[in-house]
Short mmCIF file of C-alpha atoms in Angstrom, two decimals:
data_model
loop_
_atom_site.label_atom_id
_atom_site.label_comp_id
_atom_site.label_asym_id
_atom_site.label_seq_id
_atom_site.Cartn_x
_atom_site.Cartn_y
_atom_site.Cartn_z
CA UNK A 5 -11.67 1.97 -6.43
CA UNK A 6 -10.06 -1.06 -4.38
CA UNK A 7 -11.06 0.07 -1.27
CA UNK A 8 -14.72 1.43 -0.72
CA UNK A 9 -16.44 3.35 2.05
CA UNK A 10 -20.12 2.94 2.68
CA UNK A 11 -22.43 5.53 4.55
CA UNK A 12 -24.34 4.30 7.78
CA UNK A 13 -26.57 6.33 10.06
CA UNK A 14 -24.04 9.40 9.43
CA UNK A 15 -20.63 7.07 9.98
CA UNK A 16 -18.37 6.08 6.95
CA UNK A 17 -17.15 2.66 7.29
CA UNK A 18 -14.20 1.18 5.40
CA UNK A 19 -14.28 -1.72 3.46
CA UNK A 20 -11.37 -3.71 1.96
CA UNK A 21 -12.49 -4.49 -0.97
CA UNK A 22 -9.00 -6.66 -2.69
CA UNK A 23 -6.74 -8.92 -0.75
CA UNK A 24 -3.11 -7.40 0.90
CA UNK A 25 -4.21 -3.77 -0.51
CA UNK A 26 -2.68 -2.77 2.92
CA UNK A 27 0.86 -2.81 3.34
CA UNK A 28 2.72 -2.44 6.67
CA UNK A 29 6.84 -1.41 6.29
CA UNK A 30 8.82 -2.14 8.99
CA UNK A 31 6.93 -5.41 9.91
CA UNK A 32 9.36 -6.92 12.59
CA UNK A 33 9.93 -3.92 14.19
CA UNK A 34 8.35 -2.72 17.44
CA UNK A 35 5.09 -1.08 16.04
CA UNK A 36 5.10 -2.77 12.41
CA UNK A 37 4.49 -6.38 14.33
CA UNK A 38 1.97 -5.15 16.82
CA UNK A 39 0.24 -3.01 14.23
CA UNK A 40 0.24 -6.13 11.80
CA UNK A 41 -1.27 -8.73 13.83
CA UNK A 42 -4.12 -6.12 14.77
CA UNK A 43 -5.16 -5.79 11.37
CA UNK A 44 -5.29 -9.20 11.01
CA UNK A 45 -7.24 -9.64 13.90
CA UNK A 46 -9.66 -7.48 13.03
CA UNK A 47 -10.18 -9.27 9.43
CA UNK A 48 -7.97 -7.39 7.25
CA UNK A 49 -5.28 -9.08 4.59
CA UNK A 50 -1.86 -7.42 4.81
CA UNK A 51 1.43 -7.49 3.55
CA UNK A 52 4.45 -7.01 5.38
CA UNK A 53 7.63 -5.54 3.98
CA UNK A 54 10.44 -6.71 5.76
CA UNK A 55 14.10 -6.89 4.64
CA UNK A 56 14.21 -10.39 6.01
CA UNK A 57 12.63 -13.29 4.98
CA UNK A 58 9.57 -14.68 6.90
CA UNK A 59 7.05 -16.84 6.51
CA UNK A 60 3.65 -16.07 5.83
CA UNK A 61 0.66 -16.12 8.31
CA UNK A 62 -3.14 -16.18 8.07
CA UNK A 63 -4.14 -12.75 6.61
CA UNK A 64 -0.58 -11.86 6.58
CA UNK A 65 1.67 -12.26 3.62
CA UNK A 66 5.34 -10.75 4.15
CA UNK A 67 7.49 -9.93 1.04
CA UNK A 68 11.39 -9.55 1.36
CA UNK A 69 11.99 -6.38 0.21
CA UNK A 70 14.84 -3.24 1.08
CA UNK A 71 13.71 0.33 0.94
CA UNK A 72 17.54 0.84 -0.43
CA UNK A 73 16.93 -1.19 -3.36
CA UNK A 74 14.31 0.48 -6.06
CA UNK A 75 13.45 -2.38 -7.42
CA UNK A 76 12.73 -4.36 -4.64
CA UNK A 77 10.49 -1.64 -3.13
CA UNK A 78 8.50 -1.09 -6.70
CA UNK A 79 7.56 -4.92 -6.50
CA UNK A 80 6.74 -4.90 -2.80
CA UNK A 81 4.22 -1.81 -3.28
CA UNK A 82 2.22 -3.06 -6.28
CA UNK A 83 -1.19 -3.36 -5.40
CA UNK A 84 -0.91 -0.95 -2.34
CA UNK A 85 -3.89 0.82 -1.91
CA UNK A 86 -2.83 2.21 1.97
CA UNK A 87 0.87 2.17 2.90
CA UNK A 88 2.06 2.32 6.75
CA UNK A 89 5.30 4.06 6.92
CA UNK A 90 7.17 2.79 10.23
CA UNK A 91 10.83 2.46 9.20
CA UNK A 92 13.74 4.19 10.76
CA UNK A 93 17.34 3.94 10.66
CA UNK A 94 19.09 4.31 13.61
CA UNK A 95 21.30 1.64 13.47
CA UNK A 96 24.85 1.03 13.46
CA UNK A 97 27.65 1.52 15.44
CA UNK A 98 28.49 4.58 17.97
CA UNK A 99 31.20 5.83 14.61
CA UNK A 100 28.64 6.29 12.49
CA UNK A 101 25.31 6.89 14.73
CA UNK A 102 24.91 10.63 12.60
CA UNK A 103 24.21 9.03 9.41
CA UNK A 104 21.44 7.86 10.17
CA UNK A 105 19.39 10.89 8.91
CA UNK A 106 20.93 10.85 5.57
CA UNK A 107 19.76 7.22 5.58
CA UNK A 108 15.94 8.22 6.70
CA UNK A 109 15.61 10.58 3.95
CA UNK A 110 17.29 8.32 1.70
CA UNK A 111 14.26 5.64 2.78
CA UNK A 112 11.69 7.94 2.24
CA UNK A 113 12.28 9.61 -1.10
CA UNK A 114 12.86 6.09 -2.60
CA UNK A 115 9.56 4.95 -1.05
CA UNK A 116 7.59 8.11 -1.58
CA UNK A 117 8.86 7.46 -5.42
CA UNK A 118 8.16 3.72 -5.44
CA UNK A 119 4.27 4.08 -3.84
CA UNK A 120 3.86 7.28 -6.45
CA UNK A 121 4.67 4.72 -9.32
CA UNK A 122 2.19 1.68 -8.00
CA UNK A 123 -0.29 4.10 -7.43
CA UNK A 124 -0.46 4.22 -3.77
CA UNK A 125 -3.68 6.18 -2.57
CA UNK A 126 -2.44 6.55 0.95
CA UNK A 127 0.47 7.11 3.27
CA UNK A 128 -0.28 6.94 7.21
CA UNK A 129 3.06 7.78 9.13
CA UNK A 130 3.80 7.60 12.37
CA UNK A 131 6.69 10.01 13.59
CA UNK A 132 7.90 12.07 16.86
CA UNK A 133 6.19 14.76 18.78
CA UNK A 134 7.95 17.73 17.98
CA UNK A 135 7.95 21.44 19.15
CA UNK A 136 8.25 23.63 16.34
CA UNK A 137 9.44 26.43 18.27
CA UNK A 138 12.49 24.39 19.66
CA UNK A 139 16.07 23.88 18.37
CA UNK A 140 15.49 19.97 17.58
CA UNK A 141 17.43 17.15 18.35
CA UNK A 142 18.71 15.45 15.42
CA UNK A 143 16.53 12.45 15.62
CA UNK A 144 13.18 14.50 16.38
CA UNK A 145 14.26 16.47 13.42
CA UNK A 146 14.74 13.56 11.05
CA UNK A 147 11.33 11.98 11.90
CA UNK A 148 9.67 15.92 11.24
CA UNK A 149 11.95 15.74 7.89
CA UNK A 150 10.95 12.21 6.52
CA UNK A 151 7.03 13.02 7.35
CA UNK A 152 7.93 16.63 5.06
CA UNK A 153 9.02 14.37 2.34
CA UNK A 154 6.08 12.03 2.34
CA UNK A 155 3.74 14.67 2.38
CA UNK A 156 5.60 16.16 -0.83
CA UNK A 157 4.78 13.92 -2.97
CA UNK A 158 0.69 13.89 -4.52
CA UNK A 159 0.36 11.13 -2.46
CA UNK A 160 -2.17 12.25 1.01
CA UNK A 161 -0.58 11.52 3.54
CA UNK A 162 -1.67 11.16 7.71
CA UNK A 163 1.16 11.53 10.24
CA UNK A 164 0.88 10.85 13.59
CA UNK A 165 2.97 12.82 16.06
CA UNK A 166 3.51 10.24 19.19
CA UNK A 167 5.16 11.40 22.62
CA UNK A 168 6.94 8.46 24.12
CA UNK A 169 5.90 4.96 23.06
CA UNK A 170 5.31 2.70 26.49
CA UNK A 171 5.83 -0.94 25.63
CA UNK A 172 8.03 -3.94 26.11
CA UNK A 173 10.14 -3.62 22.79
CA UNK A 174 10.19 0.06 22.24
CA UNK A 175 13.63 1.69 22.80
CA UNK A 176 13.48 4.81 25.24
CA UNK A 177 10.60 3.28 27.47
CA UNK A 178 13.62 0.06 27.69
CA UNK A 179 15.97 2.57 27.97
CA UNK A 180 14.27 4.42 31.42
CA UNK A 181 12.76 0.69 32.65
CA UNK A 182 15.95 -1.16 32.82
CA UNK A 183 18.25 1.74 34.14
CA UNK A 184 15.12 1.42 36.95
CA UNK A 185 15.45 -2.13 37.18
CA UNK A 186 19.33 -2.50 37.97
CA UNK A 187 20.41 0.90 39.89
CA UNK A 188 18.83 2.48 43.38
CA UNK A 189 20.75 5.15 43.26
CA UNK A 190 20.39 7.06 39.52
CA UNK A 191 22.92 9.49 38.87
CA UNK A 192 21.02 11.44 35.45
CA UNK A 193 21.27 13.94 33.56
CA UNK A 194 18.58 17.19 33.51
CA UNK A 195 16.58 15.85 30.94
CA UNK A 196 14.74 14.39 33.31
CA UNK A 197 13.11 17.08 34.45
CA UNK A 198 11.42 17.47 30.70
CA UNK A 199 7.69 16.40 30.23
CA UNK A 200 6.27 14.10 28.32
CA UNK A 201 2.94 12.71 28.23
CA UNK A 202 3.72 8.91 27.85
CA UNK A 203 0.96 6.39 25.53
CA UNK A 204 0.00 2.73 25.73
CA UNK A 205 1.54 0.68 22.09
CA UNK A 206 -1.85 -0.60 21.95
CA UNK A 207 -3.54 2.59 21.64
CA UNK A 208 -0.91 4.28 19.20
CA UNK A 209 -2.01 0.70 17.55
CA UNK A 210 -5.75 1.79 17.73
CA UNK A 211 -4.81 5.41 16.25
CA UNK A 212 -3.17 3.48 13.47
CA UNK A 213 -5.63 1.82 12.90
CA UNK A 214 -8.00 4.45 13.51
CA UNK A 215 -6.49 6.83 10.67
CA UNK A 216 -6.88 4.10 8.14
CA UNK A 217 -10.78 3.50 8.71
CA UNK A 218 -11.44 7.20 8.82
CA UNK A 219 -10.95 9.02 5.86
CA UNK A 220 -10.94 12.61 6.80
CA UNK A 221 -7.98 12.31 8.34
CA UNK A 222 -6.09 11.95 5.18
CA UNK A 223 -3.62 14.59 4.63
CA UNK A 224 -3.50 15.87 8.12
CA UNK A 225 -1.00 15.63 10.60
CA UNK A 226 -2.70 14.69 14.58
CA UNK A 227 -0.27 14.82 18.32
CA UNK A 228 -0.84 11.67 19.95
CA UNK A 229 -0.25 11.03 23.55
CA UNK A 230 -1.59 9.85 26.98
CA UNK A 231 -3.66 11.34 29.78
CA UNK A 232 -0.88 12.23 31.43
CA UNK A 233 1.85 14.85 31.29
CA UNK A 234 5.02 13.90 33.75
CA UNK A 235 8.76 14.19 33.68
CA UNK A 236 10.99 11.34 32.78
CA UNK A 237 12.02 10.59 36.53
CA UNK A 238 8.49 10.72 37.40
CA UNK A 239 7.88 8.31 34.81
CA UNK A 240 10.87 6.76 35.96
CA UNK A 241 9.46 6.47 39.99
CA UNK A 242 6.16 5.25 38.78
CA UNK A 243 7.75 2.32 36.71
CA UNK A 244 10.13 1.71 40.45
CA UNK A 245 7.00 1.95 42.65
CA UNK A 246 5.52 -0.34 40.10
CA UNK A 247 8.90 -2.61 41.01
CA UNK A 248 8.08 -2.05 44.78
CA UNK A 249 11.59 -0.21 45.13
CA UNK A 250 12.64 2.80 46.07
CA UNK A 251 14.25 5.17 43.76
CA UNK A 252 16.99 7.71 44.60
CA UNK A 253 18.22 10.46 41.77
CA UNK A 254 21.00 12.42 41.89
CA UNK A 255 20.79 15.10 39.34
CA UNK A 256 23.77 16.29 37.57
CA UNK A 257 23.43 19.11 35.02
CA UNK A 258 26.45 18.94 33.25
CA UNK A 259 26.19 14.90 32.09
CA UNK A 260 26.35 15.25 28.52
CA UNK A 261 23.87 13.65 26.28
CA UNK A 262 26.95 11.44 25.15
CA UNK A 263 28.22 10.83 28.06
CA UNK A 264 24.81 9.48 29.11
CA UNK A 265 24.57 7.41 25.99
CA UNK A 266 27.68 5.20 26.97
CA UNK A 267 26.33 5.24 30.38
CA UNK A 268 23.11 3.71 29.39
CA UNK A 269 24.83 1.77 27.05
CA UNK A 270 26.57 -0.35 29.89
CA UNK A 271 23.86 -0.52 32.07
CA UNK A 272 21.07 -1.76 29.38
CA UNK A 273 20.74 -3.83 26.82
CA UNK A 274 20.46 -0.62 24.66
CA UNK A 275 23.79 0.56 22.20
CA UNK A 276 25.48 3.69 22.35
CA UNK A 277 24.71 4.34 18.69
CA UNK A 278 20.60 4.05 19.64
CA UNK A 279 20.88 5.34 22.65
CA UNK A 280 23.05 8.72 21.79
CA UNK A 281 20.02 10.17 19.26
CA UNK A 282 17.22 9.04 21.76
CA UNK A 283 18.75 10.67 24.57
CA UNK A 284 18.85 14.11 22.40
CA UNK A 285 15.45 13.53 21.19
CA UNK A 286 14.12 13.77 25.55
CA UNK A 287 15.61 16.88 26.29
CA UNK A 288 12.86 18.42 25.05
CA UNK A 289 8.99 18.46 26.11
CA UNK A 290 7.12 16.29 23.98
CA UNK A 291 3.49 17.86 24.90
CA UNK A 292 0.04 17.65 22.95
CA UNK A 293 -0.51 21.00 21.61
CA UNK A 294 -3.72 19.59 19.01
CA UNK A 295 -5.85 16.79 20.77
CA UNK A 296 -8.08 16.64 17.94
CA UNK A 297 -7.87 13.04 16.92
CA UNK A 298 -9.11 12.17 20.41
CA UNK A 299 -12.94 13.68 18.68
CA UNK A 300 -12.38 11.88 15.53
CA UNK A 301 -11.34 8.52 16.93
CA UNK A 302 -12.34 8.50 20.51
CA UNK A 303 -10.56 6.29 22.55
CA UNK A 304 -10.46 5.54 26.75
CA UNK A 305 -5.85 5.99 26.59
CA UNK A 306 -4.59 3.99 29.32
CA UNK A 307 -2.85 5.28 32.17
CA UNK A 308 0.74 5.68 32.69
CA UNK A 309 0.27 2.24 35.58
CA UNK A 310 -1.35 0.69 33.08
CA UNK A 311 0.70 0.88 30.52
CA UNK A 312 3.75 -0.16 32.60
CA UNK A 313 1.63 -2.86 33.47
CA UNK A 314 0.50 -4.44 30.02
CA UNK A 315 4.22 -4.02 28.66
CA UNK A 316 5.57 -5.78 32.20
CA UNK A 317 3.21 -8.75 31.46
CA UNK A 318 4.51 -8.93 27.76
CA UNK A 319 7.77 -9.30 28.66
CA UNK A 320 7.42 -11.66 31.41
CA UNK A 321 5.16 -13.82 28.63
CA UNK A 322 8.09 -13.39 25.52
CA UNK A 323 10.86 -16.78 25.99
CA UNK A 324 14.23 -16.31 26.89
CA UNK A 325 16.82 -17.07 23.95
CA UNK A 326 18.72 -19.74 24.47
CA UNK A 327 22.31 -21.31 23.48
CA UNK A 328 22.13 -21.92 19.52
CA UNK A 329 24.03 -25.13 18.15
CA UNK A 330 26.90 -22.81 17.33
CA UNK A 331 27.79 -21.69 20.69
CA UNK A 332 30.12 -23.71 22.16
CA UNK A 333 29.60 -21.81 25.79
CA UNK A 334 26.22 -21.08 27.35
CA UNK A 335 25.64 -17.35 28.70
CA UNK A 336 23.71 -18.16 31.89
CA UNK A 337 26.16 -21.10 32.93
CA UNK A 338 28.70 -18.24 31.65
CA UNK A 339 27.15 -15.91 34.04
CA UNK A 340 26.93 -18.12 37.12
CA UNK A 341 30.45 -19.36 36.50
CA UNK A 342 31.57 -15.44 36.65
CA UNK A 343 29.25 -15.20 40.18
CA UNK A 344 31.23 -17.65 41.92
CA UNK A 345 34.93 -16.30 40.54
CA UNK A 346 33.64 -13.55 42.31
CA UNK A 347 33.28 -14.51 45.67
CA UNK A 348 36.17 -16.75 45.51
CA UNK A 349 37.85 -13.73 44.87
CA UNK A 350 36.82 -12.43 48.35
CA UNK A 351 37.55 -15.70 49.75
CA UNK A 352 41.04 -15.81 48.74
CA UNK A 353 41.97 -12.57 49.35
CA UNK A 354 41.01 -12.88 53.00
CA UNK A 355 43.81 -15.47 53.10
CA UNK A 356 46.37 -12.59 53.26
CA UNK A 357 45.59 -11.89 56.93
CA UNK A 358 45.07 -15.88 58.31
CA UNK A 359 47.44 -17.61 56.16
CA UNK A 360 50.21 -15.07 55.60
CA UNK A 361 53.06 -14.64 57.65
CA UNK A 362 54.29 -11.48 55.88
CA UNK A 363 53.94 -8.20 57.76
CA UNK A 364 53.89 -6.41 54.13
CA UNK A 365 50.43 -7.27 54.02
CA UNK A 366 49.97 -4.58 57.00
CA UNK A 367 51.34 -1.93 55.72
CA UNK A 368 49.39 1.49 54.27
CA UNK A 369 49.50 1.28 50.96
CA UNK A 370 48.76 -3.03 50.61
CA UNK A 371 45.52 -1.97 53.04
CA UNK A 372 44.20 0.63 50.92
CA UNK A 373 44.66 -1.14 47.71
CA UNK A 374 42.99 -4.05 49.64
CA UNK A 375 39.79 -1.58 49.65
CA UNK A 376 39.53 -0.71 46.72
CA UNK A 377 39.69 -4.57 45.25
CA UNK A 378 36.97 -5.25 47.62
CA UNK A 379 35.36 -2.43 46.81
CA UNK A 380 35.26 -3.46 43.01
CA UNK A 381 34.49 -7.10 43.68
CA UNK A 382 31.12 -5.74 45.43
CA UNK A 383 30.16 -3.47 42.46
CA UNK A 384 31.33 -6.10 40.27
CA UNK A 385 28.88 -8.64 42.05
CA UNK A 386 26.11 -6.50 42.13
CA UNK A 387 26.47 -5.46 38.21
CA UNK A 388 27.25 -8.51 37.28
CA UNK A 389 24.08 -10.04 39.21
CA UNK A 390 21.57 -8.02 36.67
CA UNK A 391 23.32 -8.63 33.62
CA UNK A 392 24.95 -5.42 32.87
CA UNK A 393 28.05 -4.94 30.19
CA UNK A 394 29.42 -2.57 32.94
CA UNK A 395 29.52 -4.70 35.93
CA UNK A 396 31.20 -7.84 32.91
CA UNK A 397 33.83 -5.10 32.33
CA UNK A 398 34.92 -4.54 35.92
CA UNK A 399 34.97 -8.06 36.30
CA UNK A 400 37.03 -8.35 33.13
CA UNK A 401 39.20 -5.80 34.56
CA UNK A 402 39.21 -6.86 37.80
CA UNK A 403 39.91 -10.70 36.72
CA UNK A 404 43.01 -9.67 34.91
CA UNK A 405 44.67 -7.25 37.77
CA UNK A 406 43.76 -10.31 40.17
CA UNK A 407 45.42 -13.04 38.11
CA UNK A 408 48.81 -10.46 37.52
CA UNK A 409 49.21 -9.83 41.36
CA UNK A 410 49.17 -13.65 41.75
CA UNK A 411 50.96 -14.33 39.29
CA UNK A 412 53.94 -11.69 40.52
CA UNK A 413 53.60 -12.84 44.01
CA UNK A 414 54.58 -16.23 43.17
CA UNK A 415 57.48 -14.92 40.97
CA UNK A 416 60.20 -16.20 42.86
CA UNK A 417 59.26 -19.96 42.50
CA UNK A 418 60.46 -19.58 38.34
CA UNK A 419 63.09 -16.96 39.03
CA UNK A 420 63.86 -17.25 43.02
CA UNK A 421 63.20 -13.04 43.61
CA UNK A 422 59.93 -11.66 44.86
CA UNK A 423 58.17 -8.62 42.76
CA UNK A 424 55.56 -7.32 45.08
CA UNK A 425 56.67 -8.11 48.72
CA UNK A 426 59.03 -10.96 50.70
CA UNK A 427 58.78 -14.46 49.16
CA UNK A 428 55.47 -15.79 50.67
CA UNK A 429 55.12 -19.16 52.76
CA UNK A 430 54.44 -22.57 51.24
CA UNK A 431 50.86 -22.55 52.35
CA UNK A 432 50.47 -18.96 50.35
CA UNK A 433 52.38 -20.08 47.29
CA UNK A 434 50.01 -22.81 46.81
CA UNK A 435 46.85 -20.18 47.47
CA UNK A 436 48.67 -18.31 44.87
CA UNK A 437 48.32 -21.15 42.14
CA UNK A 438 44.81 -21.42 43.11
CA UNK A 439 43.84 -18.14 42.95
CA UNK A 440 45.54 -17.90 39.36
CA UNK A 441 43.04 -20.51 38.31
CA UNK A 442 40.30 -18.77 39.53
CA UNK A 443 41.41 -15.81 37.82
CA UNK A 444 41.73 -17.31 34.27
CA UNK A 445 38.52 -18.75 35.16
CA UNK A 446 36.82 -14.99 35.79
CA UNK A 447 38.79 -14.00 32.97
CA UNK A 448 37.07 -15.67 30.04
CA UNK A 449 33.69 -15.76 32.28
CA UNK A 450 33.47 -12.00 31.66
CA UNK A 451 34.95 -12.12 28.41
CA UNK A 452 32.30 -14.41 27.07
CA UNK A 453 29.50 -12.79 28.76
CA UNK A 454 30.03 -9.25 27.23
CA UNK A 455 29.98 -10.22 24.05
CA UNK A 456 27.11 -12.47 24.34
CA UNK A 457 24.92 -10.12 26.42
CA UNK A 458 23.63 -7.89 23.68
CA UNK A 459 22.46 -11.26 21.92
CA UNK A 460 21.08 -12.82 24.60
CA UNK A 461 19.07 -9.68 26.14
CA UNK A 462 17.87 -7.93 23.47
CA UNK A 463 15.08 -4.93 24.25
CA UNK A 464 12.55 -6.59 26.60
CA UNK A 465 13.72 -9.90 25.94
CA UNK A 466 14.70 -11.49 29.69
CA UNK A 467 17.90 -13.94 29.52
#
C-alpha cells in the first residue's frame, strides 16, 4: 500500500508514503491552485493536471494533460493513489452555455475510467449544495450528476457539498462583489431573497484537505458551509458595509435569470455564458441539512466579515496585467483617453447656447434631445469610471450619434444645404470640426476598451 495510516493515542494519521501519489485536476483553477499550494505547504508531493503547460514547483510537479483526450488522462493518473476531482466546464460562449453538462459528464466518465485503469484508491470531489427535494438548476444538477458518476465506479469516493465559495477568484462571490462595487442603486432579481450559508476558500481548502487525512470519510458524501445562513442581498450589504457604502435594492420579480445574466455580464468582468448557469444555480437555498464533517474534522469556519476580508486583501495583493508586446494600444491610457472625450463632450455641447446664433437650438424637441445626451454622457462617465462593458457601450454608442450630428450640422460646407437646422456661424462650423475629432477620438477609445476589458480584468484581478 503506497499510502499508510498509523494509529496514535486513538487518531489515524496519514502518511505519504511515494512521491506525487496525490493528484490535484483542475490545478489553475480557483480551488485546484489554492488547494495545491496547501498540500505543499504542509509537506506533501503533488501533481497537477492542467491542460496547459506549467512549470514545475517545489513539491509540485504539473503534467499537461486534457480530460477529453484518453490517453493523455491514463498517463497523467499513473501512480495516483488519491485523486482531487475539481474540473468543470462552463465555458464558452452565451450560444452554447447548455452544453456544458454534456461536457461535465463527458469529463467524468473518461476520468472515472482512466483512475479505474491506474488503480486509483481514491476520489475526493468537491461539488454544489443541492436540495434534493427541489427542481434543480441545470448547473446544481450537473455537479449532483458528475459526483453520481464518480461514485459509480468501484472507486470510493468523498464528495463535498459546498454552499457558496467566498474568495477573490471564485465566480458567484465576483459576481455579487463587483455588481456591489460599481452600482448604489441595485435593481435584482428575487433570488436574492434565497439563503445561503456562505464559506471561507481556505476552509473548503482545510475540508479538502481534511477528507484526504481522514479515512472514514471515504465513500461518503458531507454539506459544507459557514456559520452563517443569509440571503444573497444580505450577503450583498455586508460585502457594501464592508466598502463603507450604502446599498439601495430595488427588487423586481419578473427579471429573468437571463436577463440578469447579460445584465451582470456588462456590469462585471463575468460572461454571459458563466454567468447565465450560476445565476440558476442561486435561486435556490443552498442550506446545511448534515453538519457532520464539522465532528470529524473540526474546524473554527470564518465569518461571513472575515471572509470578505481575507479575499479583499488577496485581491488588493494579486498585480494588475499589463500591456503585452503585442498590443499596440494600452487599456488604462485607453480608458483615460475615453474619460476626457467624455467631458469634452459636455464641454462642446454647451457651445450651442454661448456660441450659437441659431434660435433652432431653443426649440422643444433640440432641448429634450439635449437631455437625454447629457443624460447619457453622465451614465456613460460614471460606467465608464469603474470599468464596466456597459458604460464602454454607451460611450461607443454615444461617440458615434455625437460624431453623425456634427458631422450633418456642418453639411452645408461640402454640399452648401443644412440637414439638421439653419447653416451655423463660422465660429460653430469650426466647433463642429472639433467636436468631430473628439468624436472619432471617443469612438475607438470605447471600441478598444470593450474588447480589452475582459482581458485586462479578469475575476478578482484589478486593472
Amino acid at each position: 500500500m503506497v499510502i499508510t495510516m498509523k494509529q496514535n493515542m486513538g487518531n489515524i494519521k496519514f502518511i505519504q508514503t511515494k512521491p506525487y501519489s496525490i493528484l490535484v485536476s483542475g490545478a489553475t483553477g480557483f480551488i485546484g491552485s489554492k488547494l495545491i499550494e496547501k498540500l505543499a505547504q504542509d509537506g506533501y508531493t503533488v501533481k497537477g493536471m492542467s491542460r496547459q503547460k506549467i512549470p514545475d514547483k517545489p513539491g509540485i510537479r504539473f503534467v499537461k494533460a486534457d480530460v477529453f483526450n484518453p490517453k493523455e488522462l491514463q498517463t497523467c493518473l499513473e501512480g495516483v493513489e488519491i485523486a482531487f476531482y475539481l474540473l468543470h466546464s462552463m465555458e464558452g460562449d452565451k450560444k452554447n452555455w447548455k452544453e456544458f453538462a454534456s461536457r461535465e459528464k463527458i469529463q467524468a466518465r473518461n476520468f472515472l475510467k482512466a483512475a479505474t485503469n491506474a488503480g486509483v484508491k481514491r476520489i475526493i470531489y468537491l461539488g454544489g449544495l443541492v436540495n434534493e427535494s427541489l427542481n434543480l438548476s441545470p448547473h446544481m444538477k450537473s455537479r449532483k450528476e458528475v459526483g453520481e458518476i464518480l461514485a459509480s465506479g468501484s472507486i470510493p469516493v468523498t464528495q463535498l457539498q459546498a454552499s457558496l465559495i467566498i474568495g477573490a477568484e471564485g465566480g458567484s462571490y465576483a459576481m455579487l462583489r463587483y455588481l456591489v462595487e460599481r452600482l448604489r442603486v441595485m435593481v435584482c432579481p428575487s433570488w436574492v431573497k434565497s439563503l445561503a450559508q456562505p464559506i471561507a476558500l481556505d476552509d473548503v481548502i482545510d475540508y479538502l484537505v481534511g477528507c484526504m487525512e481522514k479515512p472514514e470519510t471515504s465513500g461518503k458524501t458531507y454539506d459544507i458551509g459557514g456559520p452563517e445562513k443569509l440571503t444573497y442581498e444580505e450577503l450583498m450589504r455586508q460585502y457594501a458595509a464592508y466598502l463603507n457604502k450604502n446599498l439601495f435594492v430595488i427588487e423586481i420579480p419578473f427579471l429573468t435569470t437571463r436577463l440578469s445574466s447579460y445584465w451582470v455580464d456588462l456590469i462585471t468582468p463575468v460572461k454571459a455564458s458563466l454567468a447565465r448557469p450560476l445565476i440558476d444555480s442561486l435561486v435556490h437555498d443552498t442550506i446545511v441539512s448534515d453538519d457532520s464533517i464539522t465532528k470529524i474534522i473540526p474546524l473554527r469556519l470564518k465569518s461571513v466579515r472575515e471572509s470578505i476580508d481575507i479575499a479583499t486583501k488577496e485581491t488588493s495583493k494579486q498585480n494588475p496585467i499589463i500591456k503585452s508586446k503585442e498590443e499596440k494600444t494600452n487599456f488604462t491610457l485607453n480608458q483615460k483617453i475615453l474619460l476626457v472625450t467624455l467631458i469634452a463632450f459636455a464641454i462642446c455641447g454647451t457651445s450651442y447656447y454661448w456660441l450659437d446664433d441659431r434660435t433652432d437650438v431653443y426649440q422643444p424637441g433640440w432641448l429634450l434631445a439635449s437631455v437625454f445626451w447629457y443624460v447619457a454622457i453622465v451614465f456613460a462617465f460614471i460606467f465608464v469610471k469603474n470599468k464596466t462593458r456597459l458604460g464602454y457601450l454607451i460611450a461607443g454608442i454615444l461617440s458615434w450619434v455625437t460624431l453623425a450630428f456634427w458631422i450633418f450640422d456642418n453639411f452645408h460646407v461640402a454640399f452648401q444645404s443644412s440637414l439638421i437646422a439653419d447653416e451655423p456661424n463660422l465660429v460653430m462650423t469650426i466647433r463642429n470640426f472639433v467636436g468631430i475629432v473628439i468624436a472619432s477620438v471617443g469612438v475607438i477609445a470605447s471600441h478598444n476598451v470593450f474588447h480589452k476589458v475582459r482581458k485586462y480584468q479578469q475575476k478578482g484581478i484589478p486593472v
